[in-house]
Short mmCIF file of N, CA and C in Angstrom, two decimals:
data_model
loop_
_atom_site.label_atom_id
_atom_site.label_comp_id
_atom_site.label_asym_id
_atom_site.label_seq_id
_atom_site.Cartn_x
_atom_site.Cartn_y
_atom_site.Cartn_z
N MET E 1 -30.89 -65.87 7.55
CA MET E 1 -29.06 -65.60 7.94
C MET E 1 -28.13 -64.98 6.83
N ALA E 2 -27.68 -64.25 7.09
CA ALA E 2 -26.73 -63.77 6.52
C ALA E 2 -25.46 -64.38 5.54
N ASP E 3 -25.15 -64.68 4.54
CA ASP E 3 -24.10 -65.29 4.10
C ASP E 3 -22.43 -64.56 4.52
N ASN E 4 -21.67 -65.08 5.26
CA ASN E 4 -20.40 -64.60 5.77
C ASN E 4 -19.33 -64.96 4.81
N ARG E 5 -19.69 -65.63 3.84
CA ARG E 5 -18.31 -66.08 2.88
C ARG E 5 -17.91 -64.97 2.31
N PRO E 6 -16.43 -64.80 2.15
CA PRO E 6 -16.11 -63.50 1.72
C PRO E 6 -16.40 -63.43 0.14
N LYS E 7 -16.50 -62.27 -0.22
CA LYS E 7 -16.89 -62.07 -1.70
C LYS E 7 -15.81 -62.05 -2.53
N LYS E 8 -15.69 -62.56 -3.88
CA LYS E 8 -14.75 -62.54 -4.48
C LYS E 8 -14.82 -61.30 -5.48
N SER E 9 -13.68 -60.60 -5.48
CA SER E 9 -13.40 -59.60 -6.40
C SER E 9 -13.42 -59.76 -7.76
N ARG E 10 -14.16 -59.15 -8.50
CA ARG E 10 -14.39 -59.03 -10.03
C ARG E 10 -13.29 -57.96 -10.47
N LYS E 11 -12.51 -58.15 -11.21
CA LYS E 11 -11.30 -57.23 -11.58
C LYS E 11 -11.43 -57.52 -13.10
N ARG E 12 -11.59 -56.30 -13.81
CA ARG E 12 -11.77 -56.44 -15.32
C ARG E 12 -10.62 -56.63 -15.61
N ARG E 13 -10.27 -57.13 -16.68
CA ARG E 13 -9.12 -57.23 -17.62
C ARG E 13 -9.00 -56.33 -18.70
N HIS E 14 -8.19 -55.58 -18.70
CA HIS E 14 -8.18 -54.57 -19.57
C HIS E 14 -7.33 -55.18 -21.19
N ARG E 15 -7.67 -55.12 -21.92
CA ARG E 15 -6.77 -55.85 -23.03
C ARG E 15 -6.30 -54.46 -23.79
N SER E 16 -5.13 -55.05 -24.21
CA SER E 16 -4.75 -53.73 -25.29
C SER E 16 -5.19 -53.55 -26.51
N PRO E 17 -5.49 -52.19 -26.79
CA PRO E 17 -6.34 -51.75 -27.62
C PRO E 17 -5.83 -52.16 -29.34
N ASP E 18 -4.24 -53.09 -29.24
CA ASP E 18 -4.11 -53.32 -30.67
C ASP E 18 -4.38 -54.81 -30.73
N ILE E 19 -5.03 -55.51 -29.66
CA ILE E 19 -5.17 -56.91 -29.60
C ILE E 19 -6.61 -56.88 -29.83
N PRO E 20 -7.10 -57.42 -31.06
CA PRO E 20 -8.71 -57.23 -31.04
C PRO E 20 -9.12 -58.56 -30.16
N ALA E 21 -10.41 -58.32 -29.77
CA ALA E 21 -10.88 -59.31 -28.75
C ALA E 21 -11.25 -60.66 -29.99
N LYS E 22 -11.31 -61.58 -29.20
CA LYS E 22 -11.82 -62.92 -29.80
C LYS E 22 -13.21 -62.78 -30.04
N ARG E 23 -13.64 -63.14 -31.38
CA ARG E 23 -15.12 -63.18 -31.56
C ARG E 23 -15.60 -64.20 -32.05
N ARG E 24 -16.35 -64.85 -31.93
CA ARG E 24 -16.99 -66.09 -32.18
C ARG E 24 -17.57 -65.89 -33.79
N GLN E 25 -16.79 -66.39 -34.76
CA GLN E 25 -17.73 -66.35 -35.83
C GLN E 25 -18.43 -67.49 -36.61
N THR E 26 -19.83 -66.81 -36.77
CA THR E 26 -20.72 -67.77 -36.82
C THR E 26 -21.45 -68.07 -38.21
N ASP E 27 -21.56 -67.23 -39.19
CA ASP E 27 -21.81 -67.25 -40.53
C ASP E 27 -21.32 -66.25 -41.18
N PRO E 28 -21.09 -65.98 -42.54
CA PRO E 28 -20.57 -64.74 -43.01
C PRO E 28 -22.19 -64.19 -43.12
N PRO E 29 -21.31 -62.63 -43.09
CA PRO E 29 -22.67 -62.01 -43.15
C PRO E 29 -23.46 -61.82 -44.47
N GLN E 30 -23.18 -62.42 -45.46
CA GLN E 30 -23.90 -62.66 -46.71
C GLN E 30 -25.07 -63.86 -46.34
N ALA E 31 -24.31 -64.93 -45.70
CA ALA E 31 -25.38 -65.93 -45.34
C ALA E 31 -26.40 -65.57 -44.63
N SER E 32 -25.74 -64.82 -43.58
CA SER E 32 -27.10 -64.55 -42.34
C SER E 32 -27.93 -63.85 -43.21
N GLN E 33 -27.56 -62.68 -44.20
CA GLN E 33 -28.64 -61.76 -44.40
C GLN E 33 -29.29 -62.73 -45.21
N SER E 34 -29.09 -63.56 -45.93
CA SER E 34 -30.14 -64.67 -46.72
C SER E 34 -31.11 -65.25 -46.35
N ARG E 35 -30.68 -65.55 -44.83
CA ARG E 35 -31.38 -66.10 -44.16
C ARG E 35 -32.82 -65.52 -43.61
N HIS E 36 -32.51 -64.11 -43.23
CA HIS E 36 -33.46 -63.47 -42.69
C HIS E 36 -34.44 -62.89 -43.45
N GLN E 37 -35.62 -63.53 -42.73
CA GLN E 37 -36.95 -63.53 -43.55
C GLN E 37 -37.72 -62.14 -42.79
N PRO E 38 -38.25 -61.38 -43.31
CA PRO E 38 -38.94 -60.45 -42.55
C PRO E 38 -40.01 -61.45 -42.13
N TYR E 39 -40.56 -60.68 -40.90
CA TYR E 39 -42.21 -61.35 -40.22
C TYR E 39 -43.12 -60.65 -40.55
N ILE E 40 -44.17 -61.56 -41.27
CA ILE E 40 -45.33 -60.88 -41.47
C ILE E 40 -46.25 -61.18 -40.68
N PRO E 41 -47.27 -60.65 -39.84
CA PRO E 41 -48.17 -61.48 -39.60
C PRO E 41 -49.01 -62.32 -39.97
N PRO E 42 -49.63 -63.39 -39.39
CA PRO E 42 -50.26 -64.24 -40.08
C PRO E 42 -51.65 -63.49 -40.86
N ASN E 43 -52.06 -62.98 -39.92
CA ASN E 43 -53.39 -62.06 -40.13
C ASN E 43 -53.29 -61.41 -41.24
N GLU E 44 -52.06 -60.58 -41.68
CA GLU E 44 -51.87 -59.70 -42.68
C GLU E 44 -51.69 -60.94 -43.72
N LEU E 45 -51.23 -61.94 -43.94
CA LEU E 45 -50.95 -63.08 -44.72
C LEU E 45 -52.41 -63.60 -45.17
N LEU E 46 -53.05 -63.84 -44.02
CA LEU E 46 -54.69 -64.55 -44.33
C LEU E 46 -55.38 -63.15 -45.15
N ARG E 47 -55.44 -62.17 -44.86
CA ARG E 47 -55.89 -60.93 -45.55
C ARG E 47 -55.68 -61.03 -47.12
N CYS E 48 -54.29 -61.45 -47.42
CA CYS E 48 -54.19 -61.40 -48.63
C CYS E 48 -54.35 -62.26 -49.20
N LEU E 49 -54.39 -63.77 -48.72
CA LEU E 49 -55.06 -64.67 -48.97
C LEU E 49 -56.31 -64.71 -49.52
N GLY E 50 -57.38 -64.05 -48.49
CA GLY E 50 -58.82 -63.60 -49.22
C GLY E 50 -58.92 -62.90 -50.22
N LEU E 51 -57.99 -61.93 -50.14
CA LEU E 51 -58.09 -61.11 -51.40
C LEU E 51 -57.73 -61.80 -52.75
N PHE E 52 -56.77 -62.80 -52.68
CA PHE E 52 -56.63 -63.59 -53.64
C PHE E 52 -57.67 -64.36 -54.07
N LEU E 53 -58.29 -65.20 -53.36
CA LEU E 53 -59.42 -66.08 -53.33
C LEU E 53 -60.70 -64.95 -54.14
N HIS E 54 -61.20 -64.09 -53.43
CA HIS E 54 -62.11 -63.05 -53.96
C HIS E 54 -61.52 -62.61 -55.86
N GLN E 55 -60.35 -62.19 -56.07
CA GLN E 55 -60.03 -62.19 -57.39
C GLN E 55 -60.29 -63.51 -58.17
N ARG E 56 -59.75 -64.63 -57.61
CA ARG E 56 -59.76 -65.86 -58.64
C ARG E 56 -61.13 -66.51 -58.96
N CYS E 57 -61.47 -66.15 -57.74
CA CYS E 57 -62.97 -66.69 -57.77
C CYS E 57 -64.29 -65.53 -58.24
N SER E 58 -63.83 -64.52 -59.34
CA SER E 58 -64.86 -63.68 -59.79
C SER E 58 -66.28 -64.01 -59.96
N LYS E 59 -66.08 -64.96 -60.45
CA LYS E 59 -67.70 -65.23 -60.77
C LYS E 59 -68.50 -65.39 -59.41
N LEU E 60 -67.84 -65.60 -58.24
CA LEU E 60 -68.53 -65.88 -57.18
C LEU E 60 -68.52 -64.71 -56.43
N SER E 61 -67.57 -63.96 -56.57
CA SER E 61 -67.57 -62.91 -56.02
C SER E 61 -67.41 -63.14 -54.23
N PRO E 62 -66.69 -64.11 -53.66
CA PRO E 62 -67.11 -64.37 -52.54
C PRO E 62 -66.11 -63.34 -51.43
N SER E 63 -67.06 -63.12 -50.45
CA SER E 63 -66.51 -61.97 -49.31
C SER E 63 -65.01 -62.67 -49.27
N THR E 64 -64.08 -61.80 -48.95
CA THR E 64 -62.37 -62.06 -48.36
C THR E 64 -62.87 -62.58 -47.18
N ILE E 65 -63.91 -62.42 -46.57
CA ILE E 65 -63.72 -62.84 -44.68
C ILE E 65 -64.01 -64.23 -44.88
N TRP E 66 -65.23 -64.79 -45.37
CA TRP E 66 -65.61 -66.54 -45.52
C TRP E 66 -64.55 -67.14 -45.28
N PRO E 67 -63.55 -67.19 -46.50
CA PRO E 67 -62.57 -68.45 -46.54
C PRO E 67 -61.77 -68.31 -45.39
N ILE E 68 -61.49 -67.24 -44.74
CA ILE E 68 -60.72 -66.87 -43.53
C ILE E 68 -61.34 -67.43 -42.27
N ARG E 69 -62.56 -67.12 -42.49
CA ARG E 69 -63.53 -67.86 -41.23
C ARG E 69 -63.45 -69.19 -40.99
N TRP E 70 -63.69 -69.53 -42.55
CA TRP E 70 -63.85 -71.51 -42.57
C TRP E 70 -62.07 -71.66 -42.04
N LEU E 71 -60.92 -71.28 -42.40
CA LEU E 71 -59.71 -71.61 -41.99
C LEU E 71 -59.68 -71.46 -40.58
N ARG E 72 -60.09 -70.43 -40.17
CA ARG E 72 -59.65 -69.85 -38.35
C ARG E 72 -60.81 -71.03 -37.64
N ASN E 73 -62.03 -71.45 -38.20
CA ASN E 73 -62.91 -72.32 -37.29
C ASN E 73 -62.28 -73.70 -37.23
N ILE E 74 -61.76 -74.35 -38.41
CA ILE E 74 -60.81 -75.46 -38.37
C ILE E 74 -59.69 -75.56 -37.21
N ASP E 75 -58.88 -74.27 -37.47
CA ASP E 75 -57.80 -74.28 -36.57
C ASP E 75 -58.33 -74.14 -35.10
N THR E 76 -59.38 -73.62 -35.06
CA THR E 76 -59.81 -73.48 -33.59
C THR E 76 -60.28 -74.89 -33.04
N HIS E 77 -61.11 -75.63 -33.91
CA HIS E 77 -61.76 -77.17 -33.56
C HIS E 77 -60.21 -77.66 -33.25
N LEU E 78 -59.64 -77.76 -34.10
CA LEU E 78 -58.24 -78.85 -34.02
C LEU E 78 -57.56 -78.48 -32.49
N LEU E 79 -57.51 -77.22 -32.19
CA LEU E 79 -56.97 -76.90 -31.05
C LEU E 79 -57.43 -77.15 -30.03
N VAL E 80 -58.94 -77.01 -29.67
CA VAL E 80 -59.95 -77.28 -28.56
C VAL E 80 -60.00 -78.93 -28.57
N ALA E 81 -59.99 -79.47 -29.49
CA ALA E 81 -59.77 -80.90 -29.47
C ALA E 81 -58.69 -81.21 -28.93
N GLY E 82 -57.59 -81.07 -28.96
CA GLY E 82 -56.17 -81.40 -28.28
C GLY E 82 -55.39 -81.87 -29.56
N TYR E 83 -56.02 -81.57 -30.92
CA TYR E 83 -54.82 -82.20 -31.80
C TYR E 83 -53.16 -81.14 -32.20
N GLN E 84 -53.80 -80.25 -31.81
CA GLN E 84 -52.20 -78.81 -31.34
C GLN E 84 -52.71 -78.36 -30.25
N SER E 85 -50.98 -77.66 -29.84
CA SER E 85 -51.22 -77.01 -28.53
C SER E 85 -50.91 -75.76 -28.85
N LYS E 86 -50.93 -75.11 -30.15
CA LYS E 86 -51.12 -73.55 -30.49
C LYS E 86 -51.70 -73.71 -31.82
N ASN E 87 -51.92 -72.09 -32.27
CA ASN E 87 -52.55 -72.08 -33.59
C ASN E 87 -52.00 -72.92 -34.76
N PHE E 88 -52.34 -73.16 -35.65
CA PHE E 88 -51.66 -73.59 -36.74
C PHE E 88 -51.17 -72.60 -37.94
N LEU E 89 -52.00 -71.72 -37.92
CA LEU E 89 -52.21 -70.70 -38.84
C LEU E 89 -50.94 -69.39 -38.49
N SER E 90 -49.82 -69.86 -39.16
CA SER E 90 -48.62 -68.78 -39.20
C SER E 90 -48.40 -68.60 -40.24
N SER E 91 -47.16 -67.63 -40.37
CA SER E 91 -46.83 -66.85 -41.48
C SER E 91 -46.26 -68.15 -42.74
N GLY E 92 -45.82 -69.10 -42.30
CA GLY E 92 -45.03 -70.27 -42.94
C GLY E 92 -46.19 -71.29 -43.81
N SER E 93 -47.50 -71.40 -42.83
CA SER E 93 -48.37 -72.23 -43.11
C SER E 93 -49.37 -71.62 -44.24
N VAL E 94 -49.42 -70.30 -44.00
CA VAL E 94 -50.15 -69.78 -45.03
C VAL E 94 -49.57 -69.29 -46.14
N VAL E 95 -48.43 -69.13 -46.46
CA VAL E 95 -47.60 -69.12 -47.67
C VAL E 95 -47.80 -70.30 -48.50
N PHE E 96 -47.56 -71.24 -47.24
CA PHE E 96 -47.69 -72.73 -47.91
C PHE E 96 -49.04 -73.01 -48.68
N LEU E 97 -50.05 -72.50 -48.02
CA LEU E 97 -51.51 -73.00 -48.28
C LEU E 97 -51.38 -72.22 -49.60
N TYR E 98 -51.08 -70.66 -49.39
CA TYR E 98 -51.42 -69.88 -50.55
C TYR E 98 -50.95 -70.24 -52.17
N MET E 99 -49.58 -71.28 -51.72
CA MET E 99 -48.84 -72.21 -53.06
C MET E 99 -49.72 -73.18 -53.71
N LEU E 100 -50.50 -73.61 -52.82
CA LEU E 100 -51.62 -74.48 -53.01
C LEU E 100 -52.67 -74.29 -54.14
N CYS E 101 -53.23 -73.22 -53.16
CA CYS E 101 -54.40 -72.32 -53.97
C CYS E 101 -54.59 -71.71 -55.02
N ARG E 102 -53.01 -70.98 -55.22
CA ARG E 102 -52.61 -70.65 -56.52
C ARG E 102 -53.02 -71.57 -57.66
N ASP E 103 -52.16 -72.50 -57.40
CA ASP E 103 -52.20 -73.84 -58.27
C ASP E 103 -53.63 -74.64 -58.65
N LEU E 104 -54.07 -74.70 -57.53
CA LEU E 104 -55.01 -75.78 -57.38
C LEU E 104 -56.57 -75.33 -57.52
N ILE E 105 -56.97 -74.14 -57.18
CA ILE E 105 -58.20 -73.52 -57.03
C ILE E 105 -58.63 -72.75 -58.58
N SER E 106 -59.21 -73.56 -59.19
CA SER E 106 -59.44 -72.79 -60.48
C SER E 106 -60.65 -71.63 -60.88
N PRO E 107 -60.36 -70.80 -61.51
CA PRO E 107 -61.24 -69.46 -61.51
C PRO E 107 -62.54 -70.04 -62.60
N GLU E 108 -62.94 -71.52 -62.46
CA GLU E 108 -64.27 -71.64 -62.93
C GLU E 108 -64.87 -72.13 -61.90
N ILE E 109 -64.63 -71.95 -60.51
CA ILE E 109 -65.47 -72.77 -59.73
C ILE E 109 -66.82 -71.76 -59.58
N ASP E 110 -67.98 -72.41 -59.78
CA ASP E 110 -69.19 -71.84 -60.05
C ASP E 110 -70.38 -72.12 -58.65
N SER E 111 -69.38 -72.57 -57.36
CA SER E 111 -70.68 -72.39 -56.07
C SER E 111 -69.73 -72.35 -54.90
N MET E 112 -70.00 -71.65 -53.84
CA MET E 112 -68.94 -71.36 -52.92
C MET E 112 -68.91 -72.93 -51.97
N GLU E 113 -69.78 -73.97 -52.37
CA GLU E 113 -69.42 -75.12 -51.63
C GLU E 113 -68.43 -75.60 -52.29
N GLU E 114 -68.11 -75.67 -53.58
CA GLU E 114 -66.99 -75.90 -54.48
C GLU E 114 -65.88 -75.15 -53.78
N LEU E 115 -65.84 -73.99 -53.68
CA LEU E 115 -64.88 -73.14 -53.22
C LEU E 115 -64.50 -73.79 -52.09
N GLN E 116 -65.15 -73.98 -51.12
CA GLN E 116 -65.00 -74.31 -49.96
C GLN E 116 -64.27 -75.61 -49.53
N ALA E 117 -64.87 -76.57 -50.67
CA ALA E 117 -64.26 -77.86 -50.63
C ALA E 117 -63.17 -77.95 -50.99
N SER E 118 -62.70 -77.22 -52.18
CA SER E 118 -61.39 -77.35 -52.61
C SER E 118 -60.28 -76.38 -51.83
N LEU E 119 -60.86 -75.31 -51.17
CA LEU E 119 -59.77 -74.51 -50.35
C LEU E 119 -59.30 -75.37 -48.90
N LEU E 120 -60.30 -76.18 -48.27
CA LEU E 120 -60.47 -77.15 -47.38
C LEU E 120 -59.74 -78.49 -47.52
N THR E 121 -59.48 -78.78 -48.79
CA THR E 121 -58.79 -79.55 -48.98
C THR E 121 -57.19 -79.30 -49.28
N CYS E 122 -56.54 -78.42 -49.70
CA CYS E 122 -55.80 -77.31 -49.64
C CYS E 122 -55.10 -77.29 -48.40
N TYR E 123 -56.36 -77.14 -47.67
CA TYR E 123 -55.76 -77.01 -45.91
C TYR E 123 -55.63 -77.98 -45.21
N TYR E 124 -55.99 -79.00 -45.57
CA TYR E 124 -55.85 -80.30 -44.97
C TYR E 124 -54.56 -81.09 -45.54
N ILE E 125 -54.16 -80.69 -46.69
CA ILE E 125 -52.91 -81.19 -47.33
C ILE E 125 -51.81 -80.63 -46.47
N THR E 126 -52.03 -78.83 -45.98
CA THR E 126 -51.33 -78.08 -45.54
C THR E 126 -50.96 -78.71 -44.10
N TYR E 127 -51.69 -78.85 -43.49
CA TYR E 127 -51.71 -79.74 -41.93
C TYR E 127 -51.15 -80.84 -42.09
N CYS E 128 -51.03 -81.60 -43.02
CA CYS E 128 -50.62 -83.15 -43.37
C CYS E 128 -49.14 -82.82 -43.56
N TYR E 129 -48.94 -81.91 -44.40
CA TYR E 129 -47.46 -81.84 -44.71
C TYR E 129 -46.63 -80.88 -43.91
N ILE E 130 -47.04 -80.05 -43.21
CA ILE E 130 -46.12 -79.30 -42.31
C ILE E 130 -46.73 -79.18 -40.82
N GLY E 131 -48.27 -79.69 -40.23
CA GLY E 131 -48.38 -79.95 -39.33
C GLY E 131 -47.58 -80.76 -38.14
N ILE E 132 -47.73 -80.70 -36.57
CA ILE E 132 -46.99 -81.59 -36.01
C ILE E 132 -47.56 -82.87 -35.42
N GLU E 133 -48.74 -83.14 -35.91
CA GLU E 133 -49.26 -84.59 -36.00
C GLU E 133 -49.08 -85.31 -37.49
N LEU E 134 -49.04 -86.64 -36.91
CA LEU E 134 -49.13 -87.61 -38.24
C LEU E 134 -50.08 -87.55 -38.73
N GLY E 135 -51.22 -87.26 -38.34
CA GLY E 135 -52.70 -87.14 -39.09
C GLY E 135 -53.47 -86.59 -38.07
N TYR E 136 -54.26 -85.94 -38.93
CA TYR E 136 -55.59 -85.06 -38.80
C TYR E 136 -56.81 -85.80 -39.09
N PRO E 137 -57.71 -85.31 -37.93
CA PRO E 137 -59.24 -85.89 -38.55
C PRO E 137 -59.67 -85.32 -39.67
N PRO E 138 -60.05 -86.14 -40.98
CA PRO E 138 -60.88 -85.11 -42.00
C PRO E 138 -62.07 -84.48 -41.75
N LYS E 139 -62.45 -84.97 -40.73
CA LYS E 139 -64.05 -84.76 -40.51
C LYS E 139 -64.00 -83.47 -40.27
N PRO E 140 -63.18 -82.13 -39.86
CA PRO E 140 -63.93 -80.79 -39.68
C PRO E 140 -63.20 -80.23 -41.48
N PHE E 141 -62.70 -81.03 -42.22
CA PHE E 141 -62.40 -80.33 -43.50
C PHE E 141 -63.36 -80.99 -44.28
N LEU E 142 -64.27 -81.79 -44.33
CA LEU E 142 -65.15 -82.34 -45.32
C LEU E 142 -66.26 -81.32 -45.09
N LYS E 143 -66.49 -80.73 -46.43
CA LYS E 143 -67.48 -79.70 -46.39
C LYS E 143 -68.29 -79.87 -47.53
N GLY E 144 -69.67 -80.31 -47.96
CA GLY E 144 -69.90 -80.41 -49.25
C GLY E 144 -69.59 -81.15 -49.99
N GLY E 145 -69.90 -82.83 -49.93
CA GLY E 145 -69.29 -83.52 -50.70
C GLY E 145 -68.96 -84.82 -49.71
N SER E 146 -68.93 -86.00 -50.47
CA SER E 146 -68.38 -87.16 -49.99
C SER E 146 -67.27 -87.54 -49.10
N ARG E 147 -66.78 -88.20 -48.82
CA ARG E 147 -65.38 -88.47 -48.25
C ARG E 147 -64.41 -88.92 -49.29
N THR E 148 -65.23 -90.03 -50.16
CA THR E 148 -64.69 -89.88 -51.44
C THR E 148 -63.88 -88.99 -52.15
N ALA E 149 -64.87 -88.23 -52.55
CA ALA E 149 -64.90 -87.08 -53.18
C ALA E 149 -63.30 -86.00 -52.63
N PHE E 150 -63.57 -86.24 -51.23
CA PHE E 150 -62.27 -85.57 -50.50
C PHE E 150 -60.91 -86.66 -50.71
N TRP E 151 -61.04 -87.65 -50.57
CA TRP E 151 -59.63 -88.60 -50.74
C TRP E 151 -59.44 -88.07 -52.21
N GLU E 152 -59.94 -88.35 -53.14
CA GLU E 152 -59.93 -88.26 -54.48
C GLU E 152 -58.95 -87.06 -54.70
N ARG E 153 -59.69 -85.90 -54.01
CA ARG E 153 -59.24 -84.76 -54.15
C ARG E 153 -57.63 -84.27 -53.95
N CYS E 154 -57.60 -85.02 -52.52
CA CYS E 154 -56.38 -84.83 -51.61
C CYS E 154 -55.14 -85.39 -52.36
N ILE E 155 -55.75 -86.72 -53.09
CA ILE E 155 -54.36 -87.36 -54.14
C ILE E 155 -54.29 -86.81 -54.99
N SER E 156 -55.18 -86.29 -55.72
CA SER E 156 -54.81 -85.69 -57.08
C SER E 156 -54.13 -84.05 -56.52
N TYR E 157 -54.65 -83.48 -55.68
CA TYR E 157 -53.83 -82.40 -55.40
C TYR E 157 -52.46 -82.55 -54.92
N THR E 158 -52.13 -83.46 -54.42
CA THR E 158 -50.83 -84.08 -53.56
C THR E 158 -50.31 -84.38 -54.85
N GLN E 159 -50.49 -85.13 -55.93
CA GLN E 159 -49.65 -85.73 -57.00
C GLN E 159 -49.41 -84.26 -58.36
N ILE E 160 -50.58 -83.42 -58.17
CA ILE E 160 -49.99 -82.30 -58.76
C ILE E 160 -48.55 -81.52 -58.14
N MET E 161 -49.21 -81.56 -56.82
CA MET E 161 -48.15 -80.20 -56.03
C MET E 161 -47.09 -80.77 -55.61
N SER E 162 -46.75 -82.20 -55.66
CA SER E 162 -45.78 -82.78 -54.71
C SER E 162 -43.84 -82.34 -54.83
N SER E 163 -43.84 -81.78 -56.23
CA SER E 163 -42.80 -81.50 -56.38
C SER E 163 -42.70 -80.05 -55.61
N LYS E 164 -43.55 -79.45 -55.91
CA LYS E 164 -43.38 -77.40 -55.32
C LYS E 164 -43.55 -77.72 -54.16
N MET E 165 -44.05 -78.46 -53.24
CA MET E 165 -44.57 -78.68 -51.84
C MET E 165 -42.88 -78.99 -51.29
N MET E 166 -42.02 -80.22 -52.11
CA MET E 166 -40.75 -79.97 -51.68
C MET E 166 -39.64 -79.03 -52.01
N LYS E 167 -40.16 -78.19 -53.33
CA LYS E 167 -39.40 -77.17 -53.79
C LYS E 167 -39.51 -76.21 -52.30
N ILE E 168 -40.68 -75.55 -51.92
CA ILE E 168 -41.00 -74.56 -50.78
C ILE E 168 -40.37 -75.17 -49.67
N ASN E 169 -40.25 -76.27 -49.13
CA ASN E 169 -39.44 -76.74 -48.43
C ASN E 169 -38.02 -76.53 -48.07
N ASN E 170 -37.57 -76.90 -49.61
CA ASN E 170 -36.29 -76.59 -49.05
C ASN E 170 -35.36 -75.53 -49.91
N ASP E 171 -36.09 -75.01 -50.69
CA ASP E 171 -35.85 -73.52 -51.62
C ASP E 171 -36.16 -72.54 -50.91
N ARG E 172 -34.98 -71.77 -50.07
CA ARG E 172 -35.37 -70.19 -49.57
C ARG E 172 -35.73 -69.15 -50.51
N GLN E 173 -35.20 -69.33 -51.70
CA GLN E 173 -35.61 -68.26 -52.93
C GLN E 173 -37.04 -68.90 -53.31
N PHE E 174 -37.27 -69.82 -53.30
CA PHE E 174 -38.74 -70.03 -53.77
C PHE E 174 -39.68 -69.50 -52.66
N TYR E 175 -39.31 -70.34 -51.44
CA TYR E 175 -40.33 -69.18 -50.66
C TYR E 175 -40.54 -68.23 -50.85
N ARG E 176 -39.52 -67.45 -50.69
CA ARG E 176 -39.20 -65.82 -50.92
C ARG E 176 -40.28 -65.49 -52.00
N GLU E 177 -40.36 -65.90 -53.03
CA GLU E 177 -41.02 -65.40 -54.38
C GLU E 177 -42.38 -66.03 -54.20
N VAL E 178 -42.60 -66.82 -53.63
CA VAL E 178 -44.04 -67.14 -53.05
C VAL E 178 -44.94 -66.02 -52.07
N LEU E 179 -43.82 -65.94 -51.28
CA LEU E 179 -44.00 -64.95 -49.97
C LEU E 179 -44.36 -63.44 -50.56
N ALA E 180 -43.71 -63.24 -51.65
CA ALA E 180 -43.46 -61.92 -52.23
C ALA E 180 -45.01 -61.57 -53.25
N GLU E 181 -45.27 -62.84 -54.19
CA GLU E 181 -46.35 -62.86 -54.76
C GLU E 181 -47.46 -62.68 -53.59
N LEU E 182 -47.73 -63.50 -52.23
CA LEU E 182 -48.82 -63.64 -51.51
C LEU E 182 -48.94 -61.80 -51.11
N LYS E 183 -47.68 -61.24 -50.69
CA LYS E 183 -47.90 -59.98 -50.03
C LYS E 183 -48.31 -59.24 -51.22
N ALA E 184 -48.16 -59.41 -52.51
CA ALA E 184 -48.34 -58.43 -53.77
C ALA E 184 -49.86 -58.47 -53.65
N MET E 185 -50.86 -59.47 -53.58
CA MET E 185 -52.05 -59.13 -53.48
C MET E 185 -52.69 -58.53 -52.54
N GLY E 186 -52.04 -57.94 -51.52
CA GLY E 186 -52.51 -56.71 -50.28
C GLY E 186 -52.46 -55.80 -51.00
N ARG E 187 -51.90 -55.57 -51.43
CA ARG E 187 -51.43 -53.72 -52.33
C ARG E 187 -52.18 -53.55 -53.01
#
């Protein structure tokens, strides 16, 4: 069936050149520029995190791939198990994780199991702090050690880092500094 209603004509309204068009002002230009964060793919930041761990734990000389594989395996496990609807490893979560690793993973680590336990504890804290669920199962994060040791590390790490965890969440400049430091690892 054809629509037999008369069509309204759209007339263009011409404005006088000396009358400026109304513009909706959102933010001053300086404020919008300070909000702009350059997008860096999570894969690139994960590569930088792997390089950081390789340099930090020079006694072990871990491959840059293994720590990333550990993180991705947990991310995939939680995705398949239904704890999240999309991958957790985003640019923001990797920057947050790097901040924790930078301050908490000791260069004196002398076994891959100890490195994995420390990294996965940092990862669990990252999930709990910025993840979408109220709680995540600790089982995928438990590697090499007891539950008691895992929870003691979680409490200790959180006490050490609580002020920086809040700061990175509230202070854009601090976030940018941590991001720039992480990116520098890839150069």
